[in-house]
Amino acid sequence: MSYMKQREPSDLHSNVAVDRLSNLPGHIIDKILSYLTLGDAVRASILSQKWRYKWVTLPSLVFDSQSIAVSSQDQTLIKNKLVNTIDHVLLLHSEPIHKFKLSHRDLQGVTDIDRWILFLSRGSIKEFILEIWKGHRYKLPCSMYSCQKLIHLELFNCLLKPPSSFSGFKSLKSLDLQHITMDQLAFEHMISNCPELERLTIMNFDGFTLLNIHAPNLLFFDVGGVFEDISFRDAFHLAVVSIALYVNTGFDRKLAFGASCNLVKFFSSLPHIQRLEIQSFFLKYLAAGNIPVELPTPCVNLTFLSIRINFNETSENLVALCLLRSSPNLQELEILVRTEEQAITRSSLGSLENYYDFPFFRLRVVKIVGVSGVKQELDFMKFVLESAPVLEKVSVKPASSECGWELAKELLKFKRASMFAEIIYVEP
């Protein structure tokens, strides 16, 4: 007696196999591929018939060291592989490119970039990021300035010389310029002709020394470099500002000649500032001129303030106290001591007790870094602890372990207006 072998469910399943990957909606596939590097997106084409040429429609193209791995140390081979890869992708691409990022550690400013920018300028590019990590400044071609649909532009190690016909980027909301060269007029013309600009970052620049910022919709401004002056025009929405002046020159002379007060001029254009970081030597710039006890208009929206200071400089102490007095709603304060400069600067301070006469009604968090235990530092910390009734946390990091223990003992002696104030000692 023979029996027919029953067909297993797995056999039935093999006959009616369902390709779940192929049946995914197109927008889901696009979302999955958007999380992959370009190389992985290309390799994913073997997963399904429907995925085979999906990568040529990706709106975002990123060419970096992760997406294009080059094992050779030969610069010619590296260049050829990078250029051939990018040429191949752009040749096969069949849909609009909205984002293009080129940031490969081994790429120098090759002329092939000109071709790629020209190609992109004929489309609808919205986000363009170019980072040249080696060699001289790469000069942007004229075609870059015709990309009028740009929303975000990020450039590293580039030379900018806009043509005379350039009238700005009318849709640009975010501009990030680092290690760039540009002349004064071109810089001012570009900034003032980006009417939608909301975020501006400028780091390590040359060719201009006056930061004249005319940007009516600007919300965020971050600058670090060497400059002579800074001013804002129609920037009344500006809320977050970080400024680092990298050199300590010129401002003592201005102070001696009774120049107009930089402190008052600077804050008169920032009525709605919420977060401010004063880095490197910018406090010296603000100290030029006659320092008022209090600003004409208080910074009622300022809730975070970070100051890098030399406590042995009278003018810097007066500026810091003026800002604190003029910030009635301050919640978080960060003090970073310029320890090395302070160590070689003889204190010229008289008593500042008459200036320690205002409260911190809303101050909750204080962070002090680089203290060495000099009298001016201790007096300031004592003043804060005694004048902040809702203070919750004070973290103190000394400049070195040598002064740490004595500093901790002094802090514990100070009275506290807040019974909840916790002092945290951070090892240097």
Tab-separated table of C-alpha atoms in Angstrom:
chain	number	residue	atom	x	y	z
A	1	MET	CA	0.000	0.000	0.000
A	2	SER	CA	1.483	3.291	-1.021
A	3	TYR	CA	0.752	6.611	0.423
A	4	MET	CA	1.289	9.937	-1.302
A	5	LYS	CA	3.454	12.276	0.675
A	6	GLN	CA	1.508	15.311	1.799
A	7	ARG	CA	2.765	18.648	0.527
A	8	GLU	CA	4.243	20.708	3.321
A	9	PRO	CA	2.982	24.228	3.916
A	10	SER	CA	6.483	25.465	3.191
A	11	ASP	CA	6.197	24.175	-0.372
A	12	LEU	CA	2.960	26.037	-0.843
A	13	HIS	CA	4.614	29.097	0.563
A	14	SER	CA	7.450	28.827	-1.913
A	15	ASN	CA	5.001	28.791	-4.800
A	16	VAL	CA	3.182	31.859	-3.641
A	17	ALA	CA	6.166	33.710	-2.214
A	18	VAL	CA	5.445	37.275	-1.366
A	19	ASP	CA	8.225	39.786	-1.875
A	20	ARG	CA	7.514	42.018	1.056
A	21	LEU	CA	10.320	44.372	0.148
A	22	SER	CA	8.902	44.902	-3.332
A	23	ASN	CA	5.437	45.549	-1.945
A	24	LEU	CA	6.553	48.323	0.358
A	25	PRO	CA	5.117	51.721	-0.633
A	26	GLY	CA	7.510	53.891	-2.575
A	27	HIS	CA	7.691	56.587	0.087
A	28	ILE	CA	8.654	53.960	2.708
A	29	ILE	CA	11.495	52.703	0.491
A	30	ASP	CA	12.663	56.286	0.010
A	31	LYS	CA	12.623	56.803	3.774
A	32	ILE	CA	14.685	53.657	4.392
A	33	LEU	CA	17.258	54.612	1.768
A	34	SER	CA	17.531	58.131	3.195
A	35	TYR	CA	19.097	56.650	6.344
A	36	LEU	CA	21.796	54.811	4.364
A	37	THR	CA	25.046	56.098	2.958
A	38	LEU	CA	25.069	56.411	-0.816
A	39	GLY	CA	27.217	53.273	-1.131
A	40	ASP	CA	24.811	51.254	1.012
A	41	ALA	CA	21.853	52.606	-0.958
A	42	VAL	CA	23.450	51.355	-4.173
A	43	ARG	CA	24.165	47.950	-2.611
A	44	ALA	CA	20.556	47.742	-1.406
A	45	SER	CA	19.442	47.576	-5.060
A	46	ILE	CA	20.036	43.803	-5.035
A	47	LEU	CA	17.331	43.290	-2.416
A	48	SER	CA	14.420	43.582	-4.800
A	49	GLN	CA	13.508	44.363	-8.392
A	50	LYS	CA	11.628	47.408	-7.222
A	51	TRP	CA	14.710	48.667	-5.360
A	52	ARG	CA	17.129	48.170	-8.243
A	53	TYR	CA	17.258	51.735	-9.522
A	54	LYS	CA	15.796	53.525	-6.548
A	55	TRP	CA	19.128	55.049	-5.612
A	56	VAL	CA	19.213	57.125	-8.822
A	57	THR	CA	16.148	59.029	-7.620
A	58	LEU	CA	17.428	59.948	-4.152
A	59	PRO	CA	16.981	63.687	-3.528
A	60	SER	CA	19.945	63.781	-1.125
A	61	LEU	CA	23.498	62.962	-2.230
A	62	VAL	CA	26.308	62.815	0.337
A	63	PHE	CA	29.880	62.125	-0.756
A	64	ASP	CA	32.111	61.823	2.289
A	65	SER	CA	34.765	59.508	3.736
A	66	GLN	CA	32.073	57.123	4.953
A	67	SER	CA	30.222	56.760	1.669
A	68	ILE	CA	33.342	56.594	-0.512
A	69	ALA	CA	36.128	54.582	1.118
A	70	VAL	CA	39.558	54.898	-0.509
A	71	SER	CA	42.257	52.557	0.808
A	72	SER	CA	45.110	53.891	-1.312
A	73	GLN	CA	47.502	56.617	-0.170
A	74	ASP	CA	48.223	57.684	-3.737
A	75	GLN	CA	46.658	61.116	-4.229
A	76	THR	CA	46.126	60.548	-7.949
A	77	LEU	CA	44.260	57.281	-7.358
A	78	ILE	CA	42.197	58.890	-4.605
A	79	LYS	CA	41.255	61.807	-6.820
A	80	ASN	CA	40.357	59.563	-9.764
A	81	LYS	CA	38.121	57.326	-7.652
A	82	LEU	CA	36.296	60.258	-6.087
A	83	VAL	CA	35.813	62.076	-9.381
A	84	ASN	CA	34.702	58.955	-11.243
A	85	THR	CA	32.239	57.996	-8.515
A	86	ILE	CA	30.614	61.422	-8.381
A	87	ASP	CA	30.536	61.722	-12.179
A	88	HIS	CA	28.891	58.298	-12.431
A	89	VAL	CA	26.208	59.102	-9.837
A	90	LEU	CA	25.342	62.477	-11.367
A	91	LEU	CA	25.216	60.964	-14.872
A	92	LEU	CA	22.707	58.287	-13.851
A	93	HIS	CA	20.641	60.419	-11.495
A	94	SER	CA	17.142	60.918	-12.868
A	95	GLU	CA	15.285	63.027	-10.293
A	96	PRO	CA	15.787	66.514	-8.776
A	97	ILE	CA	18.691	66.804	-6.317
A	98	HIS	CA	17.713	68.833	-3.264
A	99	LYS	CA	20.795	68.218	-1.115
A	100	PHE	CA	24.413	67.827	-2.186
A	101	LYS	CA	27.223	67.367	0.308
A	102	LEU	CA	30.869	66.903	-0.630
A	103	SER	CA	33.151	66.454	2.373
A	104	HIS	CA	35.847	63.865	1.784
A	105	ARG	CA	39.000	64.084	3.884
A	106	ASP	CA	41.202	63.280	0.897
A	107	LEU	CA	39.625	65.699	-1.569
A	108	GLN	CA	41.382	68.888	-2.571
A	109	GLY	CA	39.875	71.776	-4.518
A	110	VAL	CA	39.888	70.058	-7.914
A	111	THR	CA	38.430	71.800	-10.964
A	112	ASP	CA	35.917	68.966	-11.356
A	113	ILE	CA	33.929	70.594	-8.551
A	114	ASP	CA	33.189	73.454	-10.939
A	115	ARG	CA	31.406	71.022	-13.276
A	116	TRP	CA	29.349	69.510	-10.487
A	117	ILE	CA	28.252	72.914	-9.190
A	118	LEU	CA	27.308	73.989	-12.714
A	119	PHE	CA	25.228	70.817	-13.070
A	120	LEU	CA	23.501	71.427	-9.730
A	121	SER	CA	22.826	75.098	-10.495
A	122	ARG	CA	20.638	74.042	-13.417
A	123	GLY	CA	18.392	72.066	-11.088
A	124	SER	CA	16.584	72.810	-7.853
A	125	ILE	CA	19.348	72.418	-5.277
A	126	LYS	CA	18.195	73.569	-1.820
A	127	GLU	CA	21.017	72.461	0.461
A	128	PHE	CA	24.670	72.642	-0.577
A	129	ILE	CA	27.602	71.666	1.673
A	130	LEU	CA	31.199	71.831	0.458
A	131	GLU	CA	34.128	71.100	2.769
A	132	ILE	CA	37.630	71.158	1.286
A	133	TRP	CA	39.923	69.630	3.874
A	134	LYS	CA	43.230	69.879	2.011
A	135	GLY	CA	45.107	72.431	-0.042
A	136	HIS	CA	44.447	76.081	-0.771
A	137	ARG	CA	41.122	77.874	-0.660
A	138	TYR	CA	38.837	76.592	-3.406
A	139	LYS	CA	37.381	79.453	-5.465
A	140	LEU	CA	33.660	79.023	-5.952
A	141	PRO	CA	32.596	79.266	-9.605
A	142	CYS	CA	30.116	81.915	-10.756
A	143	SER	CA	27.444	79.247	-11.234
A	144	MET	CA	27.255	78.824	-7.429
A	145	TYR	CA	25.778	82.297	-7.096
A	146	SER	CA	22.915	81.480	-9.453
A	147	CYS	CA	21.454	78.790	-7.145
A	148	GLN	CA	18.470	80.860	-6.110
A	149	LYS	CA	16.528	78.010	-4.494
A	150	LEU	CA	19.194	77.467	-1.843
A	151	ILE	CA	17.897	77.279	1.721
A	152	HIS	CA	21.106	76.078	3.428
A	153	LEU	CA	24.683	76.852	2.310
A	154	GLU	CA	27.749	75.555	4.134
A	155	LEU	CA	31.313	76.240	2.931
A	156	PHE	CA	34.689	75.255	4.410
A	157	ASN	CA	38.063	76.441	3.045
A	158	CYS	CA	36.631	78.418	0.130
A	159	LEU	CA	37.352	81.698	-1.624
A	160	LEU	CA	34.233	83.709	-2.387
A	161	LYS	CA	34.273	86.304	-5.162
A	162	PRO	CA	30.658	86.842	-6.261
A	163	PRO	CA	30.150	88.329	-9.734
A	164	SER	CA	28.906	91.925	-9.975
A	165	SER	CA	25.529	90.599	-11.111
A	166	PHE	CA	25.023	88.665	-7.858
A	167	SER	CA	21.978	89.954	-5.998
A	168	GLY	CA	22.024	87.611	-3.008
A	169	PHE	CA	20.313	84.315	-2.179
A	170	LYS	CA	16.663	85.249	-1.826
A	171	SER	CA	15.528	81.964	-0.205
A	172	LEU	CA	18.556	81.259	1.984
A	173	LYS	CA	17.730	80.621	5.648
A	174	SER	CA	21.009	79.173	6.952
A	175	LEU	CA	24.575	80.222	6.051
A	176	ASP	CA	27.694	78.592	7.521
A	177	LEU	CA	31.078	79.988	6.424
A	178	GLN	CA	34.266	78.565	7.951
A	179	HIS	CA	37.882	79.173	6.921
A	180	ILE	CA	36.804	81.425	4.063
A	181	THR	CA	38.269	84.419	2.272
A	182	MET	CA	36.021	87.239	1.086
A	183	ASP	CA	36.401	91.002	0.754
A	184	GLN	CA	34.520	93.490	2.920
A	185	LEU	CA	32.037	94.756	0.350
A	186	ALA	CA	31.218	91.291	-0.952
A	187	PHE	CA	30.563	90.034	2.582
A	188	GLU	CA	28.238	92.889	3.476
A	189	HIS	CA	26.453	92.669	0.123
A	190	MET	CA	25.823	88.934	0.531
A	191	ILE	CA	24.483	89.163	4.089
A	192	SER	CA	22.225	92.145	3.409
A	193	ASN	CA	20.808	90.478	0.293
A	194	CYS	CA	19.663	87.275	1.966
A	195	PRO	CA	16.329	88.605	3.285
A	196	GLU	CA	15.166	85.244	4.716
A	197	LEU	CA	18.399	84.491	6.591
A	198	GLU	CA	17.734	83.072	10.071
A	199	ARG	CA	21.021	81.357	11.017
A	200	LEU	CA	24.513	82.736	10.369
A	201	THR	CA	27.809	81.100	11.372
A	202	ILE	CA	31.187	82.649	10.490
A	203	MET	CA	34.422	81.104	11.727
A	204	ASN	CA	38.093	81.786	10.894
A	205	PHE	CA	37.695	84.268	8.068
A	206	ASP	CA	39.960	86.751	6.332
A	207	GLY	CA	39.571	89.557	3.820
A	208	PHE	CA	37.185	91.568	6.005
A	209	THR	CA	37.432	92.901	9.569
A	210	LEU	CA	34.126	94.725	10.066
A	211	LEU	CA	31.162	92.530	10.912
A	212	ASN	CA	28.304	94.716	9.758
A	213	ILE	CA	25.290	92.428	9.975
A	214	HIS	CA	22.084	93.549	8.266
A	215	ALA	CA	19.644	90.648	8.525
A	216	PRO	CA	16.071	91.465	9.634
A	217	ASN	CA	15.038	87.813	10.160
A	218	LEU	CA	18.216	86.605	11.871
A	219	LEU	CA	17.578	84.416	14.931
A	220	PHE	CA	20.973	82.717	15.493
A	221	PHE	CA	24.462	84.214	15.108
A	222	ASP	CA	27.765	82.458	15.861
A	223	VAL	CA	31.102	84.066	15.024
A	224	GLY	CA	34.709	83.328	15.900
A	225	GLY	CA	37.678	85.109	14.402
A	226	VAL	CA	39.754	88.268	14.229
A	227	PHE	CA	37.769	91.445	13.646
A	228	GLU	CA	37.858	95.139	14.547
A	229	ASP	CA	34.209	95.924	15.048
A	230	ILE	CA	30.757	94.386	15.011
A	231	SER	CA	27.342	95.963	14.528
A	232	PHE	CA	23.806	94.789	13.885
A	233	ARG	CA	21.219	96.567	11.791
A	234	ASP	CA	17.549	95.579	11.795
A	235	ALA	CA	18.384	92.356	13.671
A	236	PHE	CA	15.673	92.783	16.276
A	237	HIS	CA	14.653	89.111	16.194
A	238	LEU	CA	18.136	87.879	17.075
A	239	ALA	CA	17.813	85.552	20.090
A	240	VAL	CA	20.948	83.378	20.253
A	241	VAL	CA	24.422	84.941	19.941
A	242	SER	CA	27.909	83.495	20.459
A	243	ILE	CA	30.928	85.709	19.764
A	244	ALA	CA	34.604	84.844	20.112
A	245	LEU	CA	37.302	87.408	19.400
A	246	TYR	CA	40.549	85.499	18.973
A	247	VAL	CA	43.113	88.266	19.554
A	248	ASN	CA	43.656	90.779	22.312
A	249	THR	CA	44.622	93.997	20.503
A	250	GLY	CA	43.463	97.556	20.060
A	251	PHE	CA	40.706	97.912	22.610
A	252	ASP	CA	42.764	99.321	25.475
A	253	ARG	CA	43.810	102.136	23.129
A	254	LYS	CA	40.198	102.882	22.266
A	255	LEU	CA	39.367	102.988	25.963
A	256	ALA	CA	42.174	105.471	26.618
A	257	PHE	CA	40.929	107.817	23.909
A	258	GLY	CA	37.383	107.746	25.255
A	259	ALA	CA	35.775	105.973	22.332
A	260	SER	CA	32.026	105.522	22.310
A	261	CYS	CA	30.903	102.704	24.569
A	262	ASN	CA	30.973	99.373	22.740
A	263	LEU	CA	28.853	97.736	25.423
A	264	VAL	CA	25.868	100.054	25.012
A	265	LYS	CA	26.153	100.078	21.217
A	266	PHE	CA	26.244	96.287	21.041
A	267	PHE	CA	23.174	95.660	23.193
A	268	SER	CA	21.089	98.485	21.727
A	269	SER	CA	20.602	96.318	18.631
A	270	LEU	CA	19.675	93.144	20.527
A	271	PRO	CA	16.440	93.862	22.392
A	272	HIS	CA	15.210	90.247	22.329
A	273	ILE	CA	18.394	88.329	23.034
A	274	GLN	CA	17.778	85.127	25.013
A	275	ARG	CA	21.132	83.351	25.026
A	276	LEU	CA	24.566	85.006	24.882
A	277	GLU	CA	28.091	83.565	24.894
A	278	ILE	CA	30.999	86.017	25.224
A	279	GLN	CA	34.096	84.013	24.321
A	280	SER	CA	37.863	84.523	24.049
A	281	PHE	CA	38.658	88.264	24.252
A	282	PHE	CA	35.290	89.710	23.258
A	283	LEU	CA	34.688	90.983	26.781
A	284	LYS	CA	37.649	93.329	26.230
A	285	TYR	CA	35.933	94.696	23.131
A	286	LEU	CA	32.766	95.369	25.133
A	287	ALA	CA	34.840	97.106	27.815
A	288	ALA	CA	36.102	99.801	25.430
A	289	GLY	CA	34.656	103.213	26.295
A	290	ASN	CA	32.798	104.400	29.371
A	291	ILE	CA	31.133	101.453	31.067
A	292	PRO	CA	27.720	102.214	32.590
A	293	VAL	CA	26.551	100.712	35.852
A	294	GLU	CA	23.484	99.426	34.024
A	295	LEU	CA	22.401	99.208	30.389
A	296	PRO	CA	19.885	101.852	29.228
A	297	THR	CA	17.500	99.052	28.266
A	298	PRO	CA	17.603	95.836	30.322
A	299	CYS	CA	17.930	92.418	28.648
A	300	VAL	CA	14.618	91.114	29.950
A	301	ASN	CA	14.631	88.016	27.720
A	302	LEU	CA	18.169	86.900	28.521
A	303	THR	CA	18.066	83.578	30.406
A	304	PHE	CA	21.552	82.153	29.649
A	305	LEU	CA	24.841	84.033	29.830
A	306	SER	CA	28.370	82.684	29.366
A	307	ILE	CA	31.364	84.975	29.936
A	308	ARG	CA	35.080	84.348	29.517
A	309	ILE	CA	36.824	86.777	31.840
A	310	ASN	CA	40.091	87.889	33.425
A	311	PHE	CA	39.116	88.746	36.996
A	312	ASN	CA	42.241	90.865	37.408
A	313	GLU	CA	41.019	93.377	34.805
A	314	THR	CA	38.885	96.162	36.290
A	315	SER	CA	37.065	96.938	33.040
A	316	GLU	CA	36.113	93.315	32.447
A	317	ASN	CA	34.671	93.003	35.951
A	318	LEU	CA	32.623	96.160	35.438
A	319	VAL	CA	31.248	94.918	32.120
A	320	ALA	CA	30.296	91.558	33.606
A	321	LEU	CA	28.544	93.223	36.554
A	322	CYS	CA	26.745	95.635	34.228
A	323	LEU	CA	25.417	92.720	32.170
A	324	LEU	CA	24.332	90.789	35.243
A	325	ARG	CA	22.591	93.804	36.725
A	326	SER	CA	20.820	94.361	33.387
A	327	SER	CA	19.565	90.771	33.093
A	328	PRO	CA	16.733	90.468	35.640
A	329	ASN	CA	15.476	87.117	34.317
A	330	LEU	CA	18.793	85.300	34.064
A	331	GLN	CA	18.449	81.608	34.944
A	332	GLU	CA	21.817	80.118	34.013
A	333	LEU	CA	25.269	81.676	34.318
A	334	GLU	CA	28.585	80.277	33.086
A	335	ILE	CA	31.891	81.923	33.991
A	336	LEU	CA	35.041	80.763	32.183
A	337	VAL	CA	38.237	82.251	33.587
A	338	ARG	CA	41.072	83.153	31.219
A	339	THR	CA	43.459	81.519	33.678
A	340	GLU	CA	46.758	81.880	31.804
A	341	GLU	CA	46.282	85.588	31.136
A	342	GLN	CA	45.009	86.204	34.651
A	343	ALA	CA	48.110	84.567	36.120
A	344	ILE	CA	50.411	87.129	34.479
A	345	THR	CA	48.151	90.152	35.005
A	346	ARG	CA	48.625	92.138	38.198
A	347	SER	CA	45.295	93.074	39.705
A	348	SER	CA	44.459	96.761	39.378
A	349	LEU	CA	41.160	96.385	41.185
A	350	GLY	CA	39.963	98.441	44.053
A	351	SER	CA	36.982	97.264	46.011
A	352	LEU	CA	33.930	96.264	43.966
A	353	GLU	CA	31.661	95.963	46.989
A	354	ASN	CA	29.625	98.975	45.898
A	355	TYR	CA	28.766	97.140	42.676
A	356	TYR	CA	27.591	93.993	44.471
A	357	ASP	CA	24.217	95.486	45.285
A	358	PHE	CA	21.655	93.663	43.134
A	359	PRO	CA	19.861	90.318	43.433
A	360	PHE	CA	19.568	87.316	41.101
A	361	PHE	CA	15.889	86.556	41.603
A	362	ARG	CA	15.663	83.819	38.937
A	363	LEU	CA	19.199	82.422	38.805
A	364	ARG	CA	19.120	78.645	39.267
A	365	VAL	CA	22.371	77.244	37.810
A	366	VAL	CA	25.921	78.605	37.980
A	367	LYS	CA	29.010	77.035	36.432
A	368	ILE	CA	32.498	78.441	37.085
A	369	VAL	CA	35.521	76.962	35.304
A	370	GLY	CA	39.234	77.715	35.708
A	371	VAL	CA	39.235	79.480	39.070
A	372	SER	CA	42.520	79.720	40.962
A	373	GLY	CA	41.274	81.135	44.246
A	374	VAL	CA	42.295	84.794	43.816
A	375	LYS	CA	40.357	87.317	45.880
A	376	GLN	CA	38.324	88.696	42.970
A	377	GLU	CA	37.045	85.227	42.072
A	378	LEU	CA	36.118	84.404	45.652
A	379	ASP	CA	34.380	87.760	46.132
A	380	PHE	CA	32.309	87.158	43.020
A	381	MET	CA	31.286	83.634	44.044
A	382	LYS	CA	30.409	84.861	47.522
A	383	PHE	CA	28.243	87.609	46.018
A	384	VAL	CA	26.363	85.148	43.794
A	385	LEU	CA	25.692	82.697	46.619
A	386	GLU	CA	24.409	85.463	48.891
A	387	SER	CA	22.210	87.095	46.234
A	388	ALA	CA	20.437	84.206	44.478
A	389	PRO	CA	17.412	83.058	46.545
A	390	VAL	CA	16.311	80.279	44.142
A	391	LEU	CA	19.781	78.974	43.283
A	392	GLU	CA	19.859	75.185	42.882
A	393	LYS	CA	23.341	74.246	41.733
A	394	VAL	CA	26.829	75.770	41.612
A	395	SER	CA	29.552	73.721	39.926
A	396	VAL	CA	33.128	74.883	40.399
A	397	LYS	CA	36.118	73.552	38.488
A	398	PRO	CA	39.525	74.905	39.605
A	399	ALA	CA	42.354	75.691	37.241
A	400	SER	CA	44.564	73.064	38.888
A	401	SER	CA	44.454	70.473	41.626
A	402	GLU	CA	46.937	72.506	43.720
A	403	CYS	CA	44.352	75.119	44.617
A	404	GLY	CA	41.378	72.779	44.665
A	405	TRP	CA	41.216	71.865	48.336
A	406	GLU	CA	41.674	75.418	49.642
A	407	LEU	CA	39.059	76.630	47.170
A	408	ALA	CA	36.560	74.021	48.358
A	409	LYS	CA	37.065	75.049	51.991
A	410	GLU	CA	36.490	78.723	51.163
A	411	LEU	CA	33.285	77.975	49.243
A	412	LEU	CA	31.817	76.034	52.124
A	413	LYS	CA	32.239	79.084	54.400
A	414	PHE	CA	30.046	81.346	52.259
A	415	LYS	CA	26.462	82.033	53.232
A	416	ARG	CA	23.750	81.001	50.774
A	417	ALA	CA	20.517	82.845	50.105
A	418	SER	CA	19.000	79.599	48.856
A	419	MET	CA	18.660	76.696	51.250
A	420	PHE	CA	18.562	74.375	48.226
A	421	ALA	CA	21.840	75.571	46.681
A	422	GLU	CA	24.197	72.655	46.079
A	423	ILE	CA	27.911	73.253	45.530
A	424	ILE	CA	29.541	70.676	43.250
A	425	TYR	CA	33.305	70.456	43.067
A	426	VAL	CA	34.592	69.257	39.688
A	427	GLU	CA	38.086	67.792	39.445
A	428	PRO	CA	40.380	69.776	37.096
